[in-house]
XYZ file of N, CA, C and O in Angstrom:
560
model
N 0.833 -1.204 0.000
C 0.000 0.000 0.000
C 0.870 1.258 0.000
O 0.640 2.202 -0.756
N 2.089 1.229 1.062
C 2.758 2.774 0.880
C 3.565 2.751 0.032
O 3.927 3.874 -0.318
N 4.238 1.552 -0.706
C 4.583 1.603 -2.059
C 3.609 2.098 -3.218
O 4.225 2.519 -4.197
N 2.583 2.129 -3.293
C 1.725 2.358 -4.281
C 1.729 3.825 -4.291
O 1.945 4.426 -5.344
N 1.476 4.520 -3.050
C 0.953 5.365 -2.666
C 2.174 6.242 -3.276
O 1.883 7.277 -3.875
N 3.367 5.904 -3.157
C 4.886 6.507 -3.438
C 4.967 6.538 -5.302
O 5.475 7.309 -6.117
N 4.437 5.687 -5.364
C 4.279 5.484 -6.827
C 3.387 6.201 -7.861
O 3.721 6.648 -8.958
N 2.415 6.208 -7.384
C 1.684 7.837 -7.995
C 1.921 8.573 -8.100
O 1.760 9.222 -9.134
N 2.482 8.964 -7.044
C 3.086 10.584 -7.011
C 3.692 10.897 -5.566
O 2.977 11.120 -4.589
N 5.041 10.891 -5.539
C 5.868 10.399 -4.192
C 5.879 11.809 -3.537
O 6.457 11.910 -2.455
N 5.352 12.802 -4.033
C 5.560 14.240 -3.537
C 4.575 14.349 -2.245
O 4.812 14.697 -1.088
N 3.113 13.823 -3.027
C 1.915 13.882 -1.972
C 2.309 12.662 -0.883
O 1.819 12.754 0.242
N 2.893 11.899 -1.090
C 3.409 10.613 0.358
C 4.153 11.564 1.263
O 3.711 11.526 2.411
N 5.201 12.446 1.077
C 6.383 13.207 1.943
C 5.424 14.462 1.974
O 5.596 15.057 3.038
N 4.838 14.839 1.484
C 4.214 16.301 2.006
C 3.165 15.429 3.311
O 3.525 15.426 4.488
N 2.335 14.988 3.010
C 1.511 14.206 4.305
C 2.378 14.294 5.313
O 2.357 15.011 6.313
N 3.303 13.327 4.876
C 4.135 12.927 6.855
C 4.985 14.506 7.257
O 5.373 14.761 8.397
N 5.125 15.272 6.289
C 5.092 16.429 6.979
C 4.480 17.266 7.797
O 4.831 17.815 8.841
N 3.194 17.287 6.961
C 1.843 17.702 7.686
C 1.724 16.992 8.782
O 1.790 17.541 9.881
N 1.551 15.809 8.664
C 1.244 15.497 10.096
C 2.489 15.830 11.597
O 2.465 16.228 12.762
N 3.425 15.355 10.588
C 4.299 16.262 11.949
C 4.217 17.377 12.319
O 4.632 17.322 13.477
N 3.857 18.744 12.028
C 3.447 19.712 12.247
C 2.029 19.629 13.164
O 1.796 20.397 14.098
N 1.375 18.843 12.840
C -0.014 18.428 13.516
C 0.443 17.982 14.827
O -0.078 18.399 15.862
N 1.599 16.975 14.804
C 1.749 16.340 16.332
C 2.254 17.401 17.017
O 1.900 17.543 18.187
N 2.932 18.095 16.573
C 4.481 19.167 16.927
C 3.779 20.384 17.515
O 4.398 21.024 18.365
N 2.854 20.682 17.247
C 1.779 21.268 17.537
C 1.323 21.922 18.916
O 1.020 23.098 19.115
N 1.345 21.129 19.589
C 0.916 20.689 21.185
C 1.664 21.111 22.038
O 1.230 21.515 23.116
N 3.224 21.105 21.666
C 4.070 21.927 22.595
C 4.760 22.624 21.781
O 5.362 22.467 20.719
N 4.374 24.020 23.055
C 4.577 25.356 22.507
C 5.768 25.727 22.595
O 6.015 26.909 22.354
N 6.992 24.686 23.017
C 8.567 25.093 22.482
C 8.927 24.690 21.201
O 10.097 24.330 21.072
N 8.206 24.663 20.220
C 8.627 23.678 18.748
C 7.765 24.360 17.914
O 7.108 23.704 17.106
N 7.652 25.537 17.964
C 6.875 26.208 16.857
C 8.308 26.645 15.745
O 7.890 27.094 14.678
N 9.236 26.609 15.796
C 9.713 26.842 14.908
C 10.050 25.532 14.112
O 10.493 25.554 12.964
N 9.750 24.159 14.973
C 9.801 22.867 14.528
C 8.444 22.733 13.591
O 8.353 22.017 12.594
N 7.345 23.638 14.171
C 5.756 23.233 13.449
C 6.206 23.907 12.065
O 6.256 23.288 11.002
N 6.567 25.433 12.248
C 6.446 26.055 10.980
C 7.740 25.622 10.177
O 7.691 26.043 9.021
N 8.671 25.033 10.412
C 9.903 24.434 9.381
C 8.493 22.999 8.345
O 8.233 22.991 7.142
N 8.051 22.248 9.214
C 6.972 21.377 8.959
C 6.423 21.713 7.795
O 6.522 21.302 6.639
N 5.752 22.646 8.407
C 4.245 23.554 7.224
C 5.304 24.085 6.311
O 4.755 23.976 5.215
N 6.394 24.554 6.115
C 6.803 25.154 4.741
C 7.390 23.584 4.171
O 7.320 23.471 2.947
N 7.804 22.699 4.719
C 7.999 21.181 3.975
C 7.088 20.696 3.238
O 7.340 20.172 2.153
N 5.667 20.829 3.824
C 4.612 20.165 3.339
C 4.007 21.207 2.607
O 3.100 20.598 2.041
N 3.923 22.356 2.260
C 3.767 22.764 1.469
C 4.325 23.209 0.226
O 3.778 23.402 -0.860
N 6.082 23.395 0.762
C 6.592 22.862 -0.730
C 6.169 21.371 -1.473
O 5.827 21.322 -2.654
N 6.238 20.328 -0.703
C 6.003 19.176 -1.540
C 4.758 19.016 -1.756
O 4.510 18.058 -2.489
N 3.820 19.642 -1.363
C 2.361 20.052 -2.024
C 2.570 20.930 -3.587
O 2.039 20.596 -4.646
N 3.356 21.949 -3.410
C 3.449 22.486 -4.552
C 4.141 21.413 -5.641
O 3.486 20.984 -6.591
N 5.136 21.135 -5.470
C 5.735 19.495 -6.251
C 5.194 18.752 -6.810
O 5.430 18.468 -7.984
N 4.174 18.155 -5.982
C 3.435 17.252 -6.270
C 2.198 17.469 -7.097
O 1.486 16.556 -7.515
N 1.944 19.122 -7.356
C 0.942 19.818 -8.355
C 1.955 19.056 -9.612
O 1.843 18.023 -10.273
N 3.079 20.274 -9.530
C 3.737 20.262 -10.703
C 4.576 18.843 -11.437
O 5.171 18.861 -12.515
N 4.398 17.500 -10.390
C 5.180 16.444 -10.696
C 3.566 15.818 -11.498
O 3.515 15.194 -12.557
N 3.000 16.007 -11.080
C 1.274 15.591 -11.505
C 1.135 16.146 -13.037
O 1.125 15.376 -13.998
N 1.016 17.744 -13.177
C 0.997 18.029 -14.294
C 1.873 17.878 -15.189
O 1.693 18.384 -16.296
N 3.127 17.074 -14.874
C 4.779 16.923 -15.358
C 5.384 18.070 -16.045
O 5.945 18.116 -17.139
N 5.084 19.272 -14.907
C 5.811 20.269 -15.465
C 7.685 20.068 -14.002
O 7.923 19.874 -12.810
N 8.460 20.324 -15.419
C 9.977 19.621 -14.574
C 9.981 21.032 -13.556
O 9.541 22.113 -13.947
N 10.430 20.858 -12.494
C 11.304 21.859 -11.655
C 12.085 21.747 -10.947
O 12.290 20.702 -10.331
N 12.902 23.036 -10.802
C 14.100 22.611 -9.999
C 14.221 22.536 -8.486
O 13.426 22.862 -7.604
N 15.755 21.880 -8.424
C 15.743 22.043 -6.355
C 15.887 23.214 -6.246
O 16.831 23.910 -6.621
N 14.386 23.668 -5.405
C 14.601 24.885 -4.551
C 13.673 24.505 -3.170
O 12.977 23.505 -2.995
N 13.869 25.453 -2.415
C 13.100 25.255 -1.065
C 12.066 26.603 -1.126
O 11.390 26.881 -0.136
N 11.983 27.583 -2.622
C 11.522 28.808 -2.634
C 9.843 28.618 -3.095
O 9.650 28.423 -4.295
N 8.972 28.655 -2.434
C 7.762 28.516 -2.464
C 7.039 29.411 -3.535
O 6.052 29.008 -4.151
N 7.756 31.006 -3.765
C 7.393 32.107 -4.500
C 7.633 30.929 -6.013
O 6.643 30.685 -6.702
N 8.955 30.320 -6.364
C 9.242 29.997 -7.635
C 8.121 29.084 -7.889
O 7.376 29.105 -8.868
N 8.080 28.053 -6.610
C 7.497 26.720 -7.315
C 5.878 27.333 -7.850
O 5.438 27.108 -8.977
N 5.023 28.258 -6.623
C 4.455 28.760 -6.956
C 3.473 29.886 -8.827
O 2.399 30.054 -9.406
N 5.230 30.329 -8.871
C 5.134 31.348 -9.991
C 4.731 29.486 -11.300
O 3.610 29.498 -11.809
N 5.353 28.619 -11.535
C 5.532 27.724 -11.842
C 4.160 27.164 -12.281
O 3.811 27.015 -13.452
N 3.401 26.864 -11.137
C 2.187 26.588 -11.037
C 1.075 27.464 -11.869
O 0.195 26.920 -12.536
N 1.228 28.958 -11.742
C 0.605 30.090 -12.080
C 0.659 30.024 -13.576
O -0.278 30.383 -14.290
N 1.711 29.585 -13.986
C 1.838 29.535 -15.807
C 0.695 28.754 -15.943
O 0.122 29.155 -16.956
N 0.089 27.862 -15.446
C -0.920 26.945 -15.845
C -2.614 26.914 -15.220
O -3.684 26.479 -15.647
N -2.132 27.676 -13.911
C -3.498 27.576 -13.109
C -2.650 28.493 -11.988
O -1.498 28.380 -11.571
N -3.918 29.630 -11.623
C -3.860 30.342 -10.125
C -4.728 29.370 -9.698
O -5.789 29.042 -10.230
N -4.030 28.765 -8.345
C -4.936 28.242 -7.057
C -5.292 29.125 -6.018
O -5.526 28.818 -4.849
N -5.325 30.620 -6.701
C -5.420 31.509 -5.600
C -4.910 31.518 -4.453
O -5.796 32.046 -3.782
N -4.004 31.270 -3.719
C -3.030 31.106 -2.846
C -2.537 32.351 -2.308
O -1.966 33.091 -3.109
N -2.634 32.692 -1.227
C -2.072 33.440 -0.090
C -0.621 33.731 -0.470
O 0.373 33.307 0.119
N -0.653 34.534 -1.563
C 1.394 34.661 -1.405
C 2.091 35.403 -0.198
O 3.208 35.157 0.257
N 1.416 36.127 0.120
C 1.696 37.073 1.323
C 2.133 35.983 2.550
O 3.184 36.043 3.188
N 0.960 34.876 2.732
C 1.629 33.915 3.164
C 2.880 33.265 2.896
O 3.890 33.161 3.593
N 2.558 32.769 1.521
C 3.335 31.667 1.009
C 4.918 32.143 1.201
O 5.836 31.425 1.597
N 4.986 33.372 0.863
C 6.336 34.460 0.615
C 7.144 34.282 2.496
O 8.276 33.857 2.731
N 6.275 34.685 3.368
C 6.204 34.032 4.832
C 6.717 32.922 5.247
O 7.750 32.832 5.911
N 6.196 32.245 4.969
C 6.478 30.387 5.096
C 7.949 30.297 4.057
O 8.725 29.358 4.236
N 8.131 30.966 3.374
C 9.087 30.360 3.056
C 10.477 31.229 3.099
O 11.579 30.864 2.689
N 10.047 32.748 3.836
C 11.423 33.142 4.544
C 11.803 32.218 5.977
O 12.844 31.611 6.229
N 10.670 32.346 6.723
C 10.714 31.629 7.668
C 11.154 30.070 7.553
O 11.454 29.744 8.702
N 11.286 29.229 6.896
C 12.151 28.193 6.631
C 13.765 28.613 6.649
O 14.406 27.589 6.412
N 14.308 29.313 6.771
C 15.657 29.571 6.021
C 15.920 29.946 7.848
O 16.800 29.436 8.542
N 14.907 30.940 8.298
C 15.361 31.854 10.037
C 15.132 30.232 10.300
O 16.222 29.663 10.234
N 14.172 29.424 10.545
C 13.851 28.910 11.699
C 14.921 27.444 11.640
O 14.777 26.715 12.622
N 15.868 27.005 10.681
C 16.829 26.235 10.257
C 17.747 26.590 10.613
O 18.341 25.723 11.254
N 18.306 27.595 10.532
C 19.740 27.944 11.010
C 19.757 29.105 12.242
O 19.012 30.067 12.428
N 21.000 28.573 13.056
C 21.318 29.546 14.363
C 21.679 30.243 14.263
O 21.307 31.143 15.016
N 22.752 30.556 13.259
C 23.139 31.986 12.925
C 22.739 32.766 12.544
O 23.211 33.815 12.982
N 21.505 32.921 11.383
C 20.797 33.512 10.741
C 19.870 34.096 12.072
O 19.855 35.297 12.342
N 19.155 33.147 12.806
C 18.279 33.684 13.805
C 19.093 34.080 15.299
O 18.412 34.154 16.322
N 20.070 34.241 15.335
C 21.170 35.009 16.241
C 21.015 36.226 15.468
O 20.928 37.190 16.229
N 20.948 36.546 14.245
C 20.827 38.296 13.769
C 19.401 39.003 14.221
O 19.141 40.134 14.630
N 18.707 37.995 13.999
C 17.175 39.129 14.252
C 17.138 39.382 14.875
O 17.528 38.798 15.886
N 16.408 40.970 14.811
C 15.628 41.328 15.910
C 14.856 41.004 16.547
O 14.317 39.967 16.161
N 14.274 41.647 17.935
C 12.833 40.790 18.400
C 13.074 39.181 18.562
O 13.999 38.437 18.235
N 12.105 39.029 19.068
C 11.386 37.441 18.669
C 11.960 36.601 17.311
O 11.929 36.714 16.086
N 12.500 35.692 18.331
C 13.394 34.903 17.074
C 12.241 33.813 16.372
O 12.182 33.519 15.178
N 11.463 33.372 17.334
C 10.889 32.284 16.860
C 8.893 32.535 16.865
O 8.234 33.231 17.637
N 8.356 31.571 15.572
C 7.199 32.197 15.402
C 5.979 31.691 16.656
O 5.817 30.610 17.220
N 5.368 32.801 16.750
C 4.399 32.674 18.237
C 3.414 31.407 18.081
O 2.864 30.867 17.121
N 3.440 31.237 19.150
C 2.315 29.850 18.916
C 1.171 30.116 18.078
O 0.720 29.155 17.455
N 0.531 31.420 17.927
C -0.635 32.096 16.984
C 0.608 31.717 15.757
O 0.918 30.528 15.674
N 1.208 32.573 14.954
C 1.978 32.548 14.415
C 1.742 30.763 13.782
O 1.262 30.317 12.741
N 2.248 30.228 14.799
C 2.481 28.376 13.817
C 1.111 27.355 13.834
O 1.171 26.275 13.246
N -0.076 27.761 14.522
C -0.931 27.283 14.353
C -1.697 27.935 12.612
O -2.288 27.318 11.725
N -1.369 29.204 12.728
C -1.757 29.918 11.389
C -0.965 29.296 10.254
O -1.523 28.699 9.333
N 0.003 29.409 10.318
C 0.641 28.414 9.080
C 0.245 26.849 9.055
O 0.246 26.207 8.005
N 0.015 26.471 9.908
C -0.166 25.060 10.092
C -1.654 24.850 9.260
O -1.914 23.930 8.484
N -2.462 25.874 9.621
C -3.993 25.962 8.808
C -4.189 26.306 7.565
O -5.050 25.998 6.740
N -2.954 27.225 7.534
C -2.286 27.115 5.772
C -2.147 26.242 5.189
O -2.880 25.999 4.231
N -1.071 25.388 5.591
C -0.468 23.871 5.488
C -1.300 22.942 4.713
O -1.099 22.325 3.667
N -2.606 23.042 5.782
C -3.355 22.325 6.107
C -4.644 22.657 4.406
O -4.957 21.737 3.650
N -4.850 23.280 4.329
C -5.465 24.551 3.529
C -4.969 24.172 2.036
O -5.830 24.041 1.167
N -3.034 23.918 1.582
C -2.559 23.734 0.320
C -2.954 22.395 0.280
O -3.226 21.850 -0.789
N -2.990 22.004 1.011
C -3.040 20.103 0.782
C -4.212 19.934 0.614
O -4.403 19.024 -0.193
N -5.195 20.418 1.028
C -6.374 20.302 0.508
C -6.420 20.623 -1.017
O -6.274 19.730 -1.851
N -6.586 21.660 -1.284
C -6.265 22.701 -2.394
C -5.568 21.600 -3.534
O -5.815 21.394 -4.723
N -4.767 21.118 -2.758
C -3.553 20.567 -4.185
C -4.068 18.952 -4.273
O -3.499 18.317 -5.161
N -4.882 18.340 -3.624
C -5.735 16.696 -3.415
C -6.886 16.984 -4.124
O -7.406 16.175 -4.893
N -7.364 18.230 -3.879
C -8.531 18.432 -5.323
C -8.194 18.350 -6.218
O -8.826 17.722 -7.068
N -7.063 18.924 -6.470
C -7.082 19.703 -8.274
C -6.701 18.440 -8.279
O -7.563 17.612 -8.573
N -5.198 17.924 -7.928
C -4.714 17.183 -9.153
C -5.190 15.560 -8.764
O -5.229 14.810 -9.739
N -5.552 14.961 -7.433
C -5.623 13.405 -6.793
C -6.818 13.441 -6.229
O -6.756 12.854 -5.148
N -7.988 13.893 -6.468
C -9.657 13.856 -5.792
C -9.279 12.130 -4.900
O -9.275 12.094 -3.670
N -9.006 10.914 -5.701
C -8.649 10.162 -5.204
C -7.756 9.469 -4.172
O -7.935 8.505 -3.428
N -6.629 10.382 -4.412
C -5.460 10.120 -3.502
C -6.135 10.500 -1.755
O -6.010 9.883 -0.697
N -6.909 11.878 -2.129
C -7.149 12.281 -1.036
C -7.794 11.683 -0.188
O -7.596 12.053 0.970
N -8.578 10.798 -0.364
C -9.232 10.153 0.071
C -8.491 8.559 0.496
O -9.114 7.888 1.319
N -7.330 8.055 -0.005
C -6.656 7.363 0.799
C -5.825 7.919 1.955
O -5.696 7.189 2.938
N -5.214 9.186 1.957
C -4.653 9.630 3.236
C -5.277 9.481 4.435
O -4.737 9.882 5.466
């Protein structure tokens, strides 16, 4: 079964177990920068898994704006860039110590903060199990 599941389209298998880690990760409020590293994983490989579906090729990036712009050549999913642009600076601060040793303020995102992305998260995967796997979605 999780061979199969990998075999369709291996993007939507690794975006899930992302999501859900963000879902467990959730609960304690010292790991919000663990939830929101999560939610920008699973929503890059949500975006992936659009574009591995429609077999449009793309490259390694971790930049949500590109995979995004990518997507847009073919279909707006209307998507939150304001978010999306968010989620995916915040991947880069909430990964490295040095980077988040420079900021100002509040290094790490508020528990409001990672439950909101997490509903994002939560929000592309939906979004991206319609358009391209009505079916898939329904095995997760």
């Amino acid at each position: 079964m999780q061979n199969n599941k990998i075999k369709k389209n291996p993007w939507i298998f690794f975006a899930d177990k992302s999501l859900k880690a963000a879902e467990h990760l959730i609960t304690d409020v010292e790991l919000t920068g663990e939830v929101v590293f999560c939610c920008q994983q699973s929503v890059e490989k949500f975006l992936k898994a659009y574009l591995f579906d429609l077999k449009i090729p793309f490259e390694k990036t971790h930049d949500l704006i590109k995979l995004y712009d990518k997507i847009k050549k073919n279909k707006d999913l209307k998507i939150n860039e304001t978010l999306l642009e968010n989620l995916s600076d915040l991947y880069i601060e909430s990964r490295y110590p040095t980077d988040i040793a420079l900021l100002e303020g509040e290094v790490l995102p508020s528990v409001d903060d990672a439950k909101s992305y997490l509903e994002f998260a939560q929000n592309i995967a939906k979004l991206v199990l319609t358009e391209i796997q009505p079916e898939q979605q329904a095995d997760s």
